[in-house]
Amino acid sequence: MIELKNISKWYANFQVLTDCTTSINKGEVVVVCGPSGSGKSTLIKTINALEPFQAGEITVDGIQLHGLKTNLPKLRSRVGMVFQHFELFPHLSITENLTLAQMQVLGRSKSAALEHGLQYLDRVGLSAQKDKFPGQLSGGQQQRVAIARALSMDPIVMLFDEPTSALDPEMVGEVLDVMVQLANDGMTMICVTHEMGFAKKVSDRIIFMDQGRIIEDCSKDKFFSDPVALSPRAKDFLSKILHH
Ligand code: ADP
Ligand code: MG
C-alpha cells in the first residue's frame, strides 16, 4: 500500500534522510524507533507530503508523490496523522473539531459528518464529551479525540508521531488502548513510538533509524528475541530503552 524507494532529503546542506527504502502492506502495523534526531518524524511526514524530498519515489495507494502538486488534498485526506501535541482547534467544540475537515475536504453534509464523527468518538470512549471544548479535556482525552478526528476521514493508513510522549504517565495507557484496538481491527498503521510494550503487543515489524538511515527493518520477533542478529546501533539503543 505504501512504498518508499531510496528516499533522500536535505535541509539546506544537512542530509536528514539517506536512501530510505521500505514498504508497508495493507493491515500491517509498523513501529518506527530510533534516537532523537534520527529522522523518524521527517520520514513519516514525507508519506503524507507534509515534507518534500529530493531523491527517490514514494507511492501511497497508487498515488505517486514525487513532483506531486495536484492530488495533495486527496492524498492527505486518505492518510490520517496524529502528532505528539494534540492539535485540536481550541476555539471549536469537540463535535466541531470532528466534523470540520469532513465537510471542508470531503464535502460531507453537516449531518453526515456529525453521524460519522460521533461514531468514532464513541469508539474512543468519549461520547459524553462531545459538547465540550478541548481545554476542558485531559491530555489523554484530547489525544483520543485527535485519533477519532483522523479516523472520521476514513483514512487508508494512520500515521502516529510519538502520540503518547507529551502525556502525563497515567494517560499513556488510555491512548495506547485505543491504538491497540485500532491495530486489532486491521488498520494499517505506522507508529513512531518508544512504547516497546505496544510494539511487542501489536506490531508486525520494527523499523530502527539512526542518522537518517533505516538500519533495521525486521519482524518484531527478530527485533526483540534475536538481538545477536541486530546491528550494534540497534542493540545499543534497545538495551538503553529496555533497561529502564
Ligand atoms: P526525530 O523525529 O527522529 O527526532 P526529526 O525527523 O525530527 O528526527 O529530525 C531529524 C533531523 O533533522 C534533526 O537533526 C533535526 O534537527 C533536523 N530537522 C528537522 N526539521 C528541520 C527543519 N525544518 N530544518 C532543518 N533541520 C531540521
Ligand atoms: Mg520526531
PDB file of C-alpha atoms in Angstrom, residues 67-243:
ATOM      1  CA  GLY A  67       6.712  16.135  -8.004  1.00  0.00           C
ATOM      2  CA  LEU A  68       3.093  15.900  -6.963  1.00  0.00           C
ATOM      3  CA  LYS A  69       1.033  19.074  -6.818  1.00  0.00           C
ATOM      4  CA  THR A  70      -2.481  18.168  -7.821  1.00  0.00           C
ATOM      5  CA  ASN A  71      -3.555  15.240  -5.680  1.00  0.00           C
ATOM      6  CA  LEU A  72      -2.412  16.585  -2.323  1.00  0.00           C
ATOM      7  CA  PRO A  73      -5.771  17.172  -0.614  1.00  0.00           C
ATOM      8  CA  LYS A  74      -6.992  13.811  -1.843  1.00  0.00           C
ATOM      9  CA  LEU A  75      -3.856  12.095  -0.598  1.00  0.00           C
ATOM     10  CA  ARG A  76      -3.852  13.861   2.772  1.00  0.00           C
ATOM     11  CA  SER A  77      -7.474  13.029   3.376  1.00  0.00           C
ATOM     12  CA  ARG A  78      -6.578   9.352   2.994  1.00  0.00           C
ATOM     13  CA  VAL A  79      -3.592   9.449   5.345  1.00  0.00           C
ATOM     14  CA  GLY A  80      -4.575  10.115   8.954  1.00  0.00           C
ATOM     15  CA  MET A  81      -1.958  11.713  11.152  1.00  0.00           C
ATOM     16  CA  VAL A  82      -1.744  12.084  14.908  1.00  0.00           C
ATOM     17  CA  PHE A  83       1.075  14.171  16.354  1.00  0.00           C
ATOM     18  CA  GLN A  84       2.769  14.398  19.707  1.00  0.00           C
ATOM     19  CA  HIS A  85       0.923  17.584  20.586  1.00  0.00           C
ATOM     20  CA  PHE A  86      -2.776  17.114  20.048  1.00  0.00           C
ATOM     21  CA  GLU A  87      -3.652  19.711  17.526  1.00  0.00           C
ATOM     22  CA  LEU A  88      -7.323  20.239  18.104  1.00  0.00           C
ATOM     23  CA  PHE A  89      -8.743  23.685  17.391  1.00  0.00           C
ATOM     24  CA  PRO A  90      -9.081  25.233  20.869  1.00  0.00           C
ATOM     25  CA  HIS A  91     -11.943  27.553  19.907  1.00  0.00           C
ATOM     26  CA  LEU A  92     -14.092  24.759  18.446  1.00  0.00           C
ATOM     27  CA  SER A  93     -16.137  22.194  20.368  1.00  0.00           C
ATOM     28  CA  ILE A  94     -15.203  18.521  20.161  1.00  0.00           C
ATOM     29  CA  THR A  95     -18.089  17.994  17.731  1.00  0.00           C
ATOM     30  CA  GLU A  96     -16.928  20.886  15.544  1.00  0.00           C
ATOM     31  CA  ASN A  97     -13.353  19.574  15.625  1.00  0.00           C
ATOM     32  CA  LEU A  98     -14.605  16.192  14.445  1.00  0.00           C
ATOM     33  CA  THR A  99     -16.748  17.491  11.599  1.00  0.00           C
ATOM     34  CA  LEU A 100     -14.841  20.453  10.110  1.00  0.00           C
ATOM     35  CA  ALA A 101     -12.436  18.616   7.798  1.00  0.00           C
ATOM     36  CA  GLN A 102     -15.056  16.070   6.801  1.00  0.00           C
ATOM     37  CA  MET A 103     -17.219  18.916   5.484  1.00  0.00           C
ATOM     38  CA  GLN A 104     -14.441  21.067   4.032  1.00  0.00           C
ATOM     39  CA  VAL A 105     -12.235  18.386   2.473  1.00  0.00           C
ATOM     40  CA  LEU A 106     -14.621  15.511   1.806  1.00  0.00           C
ATOM     41  CA  GLY A 107     -17.689  17.664   1.120  1.00  0.00           C
ATOM     42  CA  ARG A 108     -19.884  15.782   3.586  1.00  0.00           C
ATOM     43  CA  SER A 109     -23.100  17.373   4.812  1.00  0.00           C
ATOM     44  CA  LYS A 110     -23.162  18.545   8.406  1.00  0.00           C
ATOM     45  CA  SER A 111     -25.461  15.723   9.471  1.00  0.00           C
ATOM     46  CA  ALA A 112     -23.416  13.039   7.713  1.00  0.00           C
ATOM     47  CA  ALA A 113     -20.184  14.414   9.202  1.00  0.00           C
ATOM     48  CA  LEU A 114     -21.772  14.522  12.638  1.00  0.00           C
ATOM     49  CA  GLU A 115     -23.042  10.973  12.462  1.00  0.00           C
ATOM     50  CA  HIS A 116     -19.668   9.757  11.274  1.00  0.00           C
ATOM     51  CA  GLY A 117     -17.681  11.775  13.809  1.00  0.00           C
ATOM     52  CA  LEU A 118     -19.815  10.729  16.773  1.00  0.00           C
ATOM     53  CA  GLN A 119     -19.455   7.101  15.794  1.00  0.00           C
ATOM     54  CA  TYR A 120     -15.670   7.411  16.118  1.00  0.00           C
ATOM     55  CA  LEU A 121     -15.942   9.491  19.282  1.00  0.00           C
ATOM     56  CA  ASP A 122     -17.912   6.615  20.741  1.00  0.00           C
ATOM     57  CA  ARG A 123     -15.228   4.207  19.603  1.00  0.00           C
ATOM     58  CA  VAL A 124     -12.589   6.082  21.616  1.00  0.00           C
ATOM     59  CA  GLY A 125     -14.966   6.156  24.587  1.00  0.00           C
ATOM     60  CA  LEU A 126     -15.677   9.882  24.677  1.00  0.00           C
ATOM     61  CA  SER A 127     -19.273  10.340  23.527  1.00  0.00           C
ATOM     62  CA  ALA A 128     -20.122  12.151  26.751  1.00  0.00           C
ATOM     63  CA  GLN A 129     -17.594  14.898  25.953  1.00  0.00           C
ATOM     64  CA  LYS A 130     -18.989  15.880  22.573  1.00  0.00           C
ATOM     65  CA  ASP A 131     -20.121  19.392  23.523  1.00  0.00           C
ATOM     66  CA  LYS A 132     -17.017  20.347  25.482  1.00  0.00           C
ATOM     67  CA  PHE A 133     -14.018  22.329  24.264  1.00  0.00           C
ATOM     68  CA  PRO A 134     -10.513  20.832  24.036  1.00  0.00           C
ATOM     69  CA  GLY A 135      -9.304  22.840  27.050  1.00  0.00           C
ATOM     70  CA  GLN A 136     -11.905  21.105  29.209  1.00  0.00           C
ATOM     71  CA  LEU A 137     -10.474  17.651  28.459  1.00  0.00           C
ATOM     72  CA  SER A 138      -7.361  15.934  29.801  1.00  0.00           C
ATOM     73  CA  GLY A 139      -4.359  15.449  27.528  1.00  0.00           C
ATOM     74  CA  GLY A 140      -5.184  11.772  27.091  1.00  0.00           C
ATOM     75  CA  GLN A 141      -8.770  12.577  26.166  1.00  0.00           C
ATOM     76  CA  GLN A 142      -7.643  15.245  23.691  1.00  0.00           C
ATOM     77  CA  GLN A 143      -5.325  12.767  22.039  1.00  0.00           C
ATOM     78  CA  ARG A 144      -8.176  10.250  21.763  1.00  0.00           C
ATOM     79  CA  VAL A 145     -10.326  12.964  20.129  1.00  0.00           C
ATOM     80  CA  ALA A 146      -7.454  13.637  17.710  1.00  0.00           C
ATOM     81  CA  ILE A 147      -7.467   9.939  16.803  1.00  0.00           C
ATOM     82  CA  ALA A 148     -11.264   9.968  16.346  1.00  0.00           C
ATOM     83  CA  ARG A 149     -10.955  13.062  14.165  1.00  0.00           C
ATOM     84  CA  ALA A 150      -8.369  11.389  11.942  1.00  0.00           C
ATOM     85  CA  LEU A 151     -10.492   8.233  11.701  1.00  0.00           C
ATOM     86  CA  SER A 152     -13.557  10.284  10.712  1.00  0.00           C
ATOM     87  CA  MET A 153     -11.825  10.955   7.390  1.00  0.00           C
ATOM     88  CA  ASP A 154     -11.850   7.219   6.589  1.00  0.00           C
ATOM     89  CA  PRO A 155      -8.069   7.032   6.126  1.00  0.00           C
ATOM     90  CA  ILE A 156      -6.441   4.034   4.487  1.00  0.00           C
ATOM     91  CA  VAL A 157      -3.469   4.376   6.799  1.00  0.00           C
ATOM     92  CA  MET A 158      -2.848   6.077  10.137  1.00  0.00           C
ATOM     93  CA  LEU A 159       0.490   7.699  10.963  1.00  0.00           C
ATOM     94  CA  PHE A 160       1.309   8.354  14.610  1.00  0.00           C
ATOM     95  CA  ASP A 161       4.243  10.518  15.653  1.00  0.00           C
ATOM     96  CA  GLU A 162       5.035   9.861  19.328  1.00  0.00           C
ATOM     97  CA  PRO A 163       1.362  10.226  20.282  1.00  0.00           C
ATOM     98  CA  THR A 164       1.957   9.499  23.959  1.00  0.00           C
ATOM     99  CA  SER A 165       5.251  11.224  24.652  1.00  0.00           C
ATOM    100  CA  ALA A 166       3.748  14.560  25.707  1.00  0.00           C
ATOM    101  CA  LEU A 167       1.226  12.948  28.045  1.00  0.00           C
ATOM    102  CA  ASP A 168       1.285  12.569  31.800  1.00  0.00           C
ATOM    103  CA  PRO A 169       2.204   8.958  32.584  1.00  0.00           C
ATOM    104  CA  GLU A 170      -1.234   7.960  33.830  1.00  0.00           C
ATOM    105  CA  MET A 171      -2.784   8.922  30.493  1.00  0.00           C
ATOM    106  CA  VAL A 172      -0.469   6.946  28.244  1.00  0.00           C
ATOM    107  CA  GLY A 173      -2.403   3.708  28.736  1.00  0.00           C
ATOM    108  CA  GLU A 174      -5.779   5.024  27.557  1.00  0.00           C
ATOM    109  CA  VAL A 175      -4.260   6.277  24.282  1.00  0.00           C
ATOM    110  CA  LEU A 176      -2.308   3.068  23.717  1.00  0.00           C
ATOM    111  CA  ASP A 177      -5.500   1.075  24.365  1.00  0.00           C
ATOM    112  CA  VAL A 178      -7.221   2.942  21.527  1.00  0.00           C
ATOM    113  CA  MET A 179      -4.235   2.281  19.259  1.00  0.00           C
ATOM    114  CA  VAL A 180      -4.195  -1.433  20.164  1.00  0.00           C
ATOM    115  CA  GLN A 181      -7.899  -1.672  19.372  1.00  0.00           C
ATOM    116  CA  LEU A 182      -7.313   0.037  16.048  1.00  0.00           C
ATOM    117  CA  ALA A 183      -4.485  -2.342  15.198  1.00  0.00           C
ATOM    118  CA  ASN A 184      -6.628  -5.338  16.130  1.00  0.00           C
ATOM    119  CA  ASP A 185      -9.383  -4.007  13.858  1.00  0.00           C
ATOM    120  CA  GLY A 186      -6.930  -4.281  10.945  1.00  0.00           C
ATOM    121  CA  MET A 187      -5.972  -0.635  10.395  1.00  0.00           C
ATOM    122  CA  THR A 188      -2.700  -0.072   8.556  1.00  0.00           C
ATOM    123  CA  MET A 189      -0.530   1.888  10.976  1.00  0.00           C
ATOM    124  CA  ILE A 190       2.910   3.457  11.090  1.00  0.00           C
ATOM    125  CA  CYS A 191       3.734   4.469  14.635  1.00  0.00           C
ATOM    126  CA  VAL A 192       6.773   6.408  15.758  1.00  0.00           C
ATOM    127  CA  THR A 193       6.918   5.413  19.407  1.00  0.00           C
ATOM    128  CA  HIS A 194       9.240   4.228  22.101  1.00  0.00           C
ATOM    129  CA  GLU A 195       6.448   2.364  23.856  1.00  0.00           C
ATOM    130  CA  MET A 196       8.044  -1.036  23.452  1.00  0.00           C
ATOM    131  CA  GLY A 197       5.182  -2.788  25.248  1.00  0.00           C
ATOM    132  CA  PHE A 198       2.887  -1.564  22.478  1.00  0.00           C
ATOM    133  CA  ALA A 199       5.432  -2.607  19.849  1.00  0.00           C
ATOM    134  CA  LYS A 200       5.672  -6.111  21.314  1.00  0.00           C
ATOM    135  CA  LYS A 201       1.926  -6.485  21.592  1.00  0.00           C
ATOM    136  CA  VAL A 202       0.658  -5.344  18.211  1.00  0.00           C
ATOM    137  CA  SER A 203       3.384  -4.511  15.733  1.00  0.00           C
ATOM    138  CA  ASP A 204       4.247  -6.717  12.797  1.00  0.00           C
ATOM    139  CA  ARG A 205       7.527  -5.028  12.026  1.00  0.00           C
ATOM    140  CA  ILE A 206      10.034  -2.661  13.549  1.00  0.00           C
ATOM    141  CA  ILE A 207      11.983  -0.029  11.656  1.00  0.00           C
ATOM    142  CA  PHE A 208      15.012   1.276  13.513  1.00  0.00           C
ATOM    143  CA  MET A 209      16.525   4.539  12.263  1.00  0.00           C
ATOM    144  CA  ASP A 210      19.827   6.187  13.014  1.00  0.00           C
ATOM    145  CA  GLN A 211      21.278   9.327  11.451  1.00  0.00           C
ATOM    146  CA  GLY A 212      18.674   9.441   8.696  1.00  0.00           C
ATOM    147  CA  ARG A 213      19.080   5.839   7.622  1.00  0.00           C
ATOM    148  CA  ILE A 214      16.886   2.792   8.091  1.00  0.00           C
ATOM    149  CA  ILE A 215      19.276   0.495   9.943  1.00  0.00           C
ATOM    150  CA  GLU A 216      16.838  -2.304  10.753  1.00  0.00           C
ATOM    151  CA  ASP A 217      13.580  -3.237   9.073  1.00  0.00           C
ATOM    152  CA  CYS A 218      12.659  -6.569  10.562  1.00  0.00           C
ATOM    153  CA  SER A 219       9.997  -8.642  12.249  1.00  0.00           C
ATOM    154  CA  LYS A 220       9.097  -7.885  15.838  1.00  0.00           C
ATOM    155  CA  ASP A 221      10.379 -11.336  16.796  1.00  0.00           C
ATOM    156  CA  LYS A 222      13.793 -10.694  15.360  1.00  0.00           C
ATOM    157  CA  PHE A 223      13.993  -7.256  16.956  1.00  0.00           C
ATOM    158  CA  PHE A 224      13.057  -8.356  20.447  1.00  0.00           C
ATOM    159  CA  SER A 225      14.085 -12.007  20.575  1.00  0.00           C
ATOM    160  CA  ASP A 226      17.161 -12.276  18.420  1.00  0.00           C
ATOM    161  CA  PRO A 227      19.375  -9.372  19.474  1.00  0.00           C
ATOM    162  CA  VAL A 228      22.507 -11.142  18.249  1.00  0.00           C
ATOM    163  CA  ALA A 229      21.271 -10.652  14.700  1.00  0.00           C
ATOM    164  CA  LEU A 230      20.829  -6.891  15.132  1.00  0.00           C
ATOM    165  CA  SER A 231      23.261  -4.152  14.183  1.00  0.00           C
ATOM    166  CA  PRO A 232      25.361  -2.781  17.074  1.00  0.00           C
ATOM    167  CA  ARG A 233      23.488   0.568  16.924  1.00  0.00           C
ATOM    168  CA  ALA A 234      20.093  -1.103  17.282  1.00  0.00           C
ATOM    169  CA  LYS A 235      21.366  -3.399  20.036  1.00  0.00           C
ATOM    170  CA  ASP A 236      22.753  -0.436  21.934  1.00  0.00           C
ATOM    171  CA  PHE A 237      19.519   1.547  21.553  1.00  0.00           C
ATOM    172  CA  LEU A 238      17.371  -1.383  22.639  1.00  0.00           C
ATOM    173  CA  SER A 239      19.489  -2.095  25.697  1.00  0.00           C
ATOM    174  CA  LYS A 240      19.141   1.547  26.760  1.00  0.00           C
ATOM    175  CA  ILE A 241      15.387   1.764  26.428  1.00  0.00           C
ATOM    176  CA  LEU A 242      14.611  -1.703  27.802  1.00  0.00           C
ATOM    177  CA  HIS A 243      16.725  -1.325  30.916  1.00  0.00           C
TER     178      HIS A 243
END
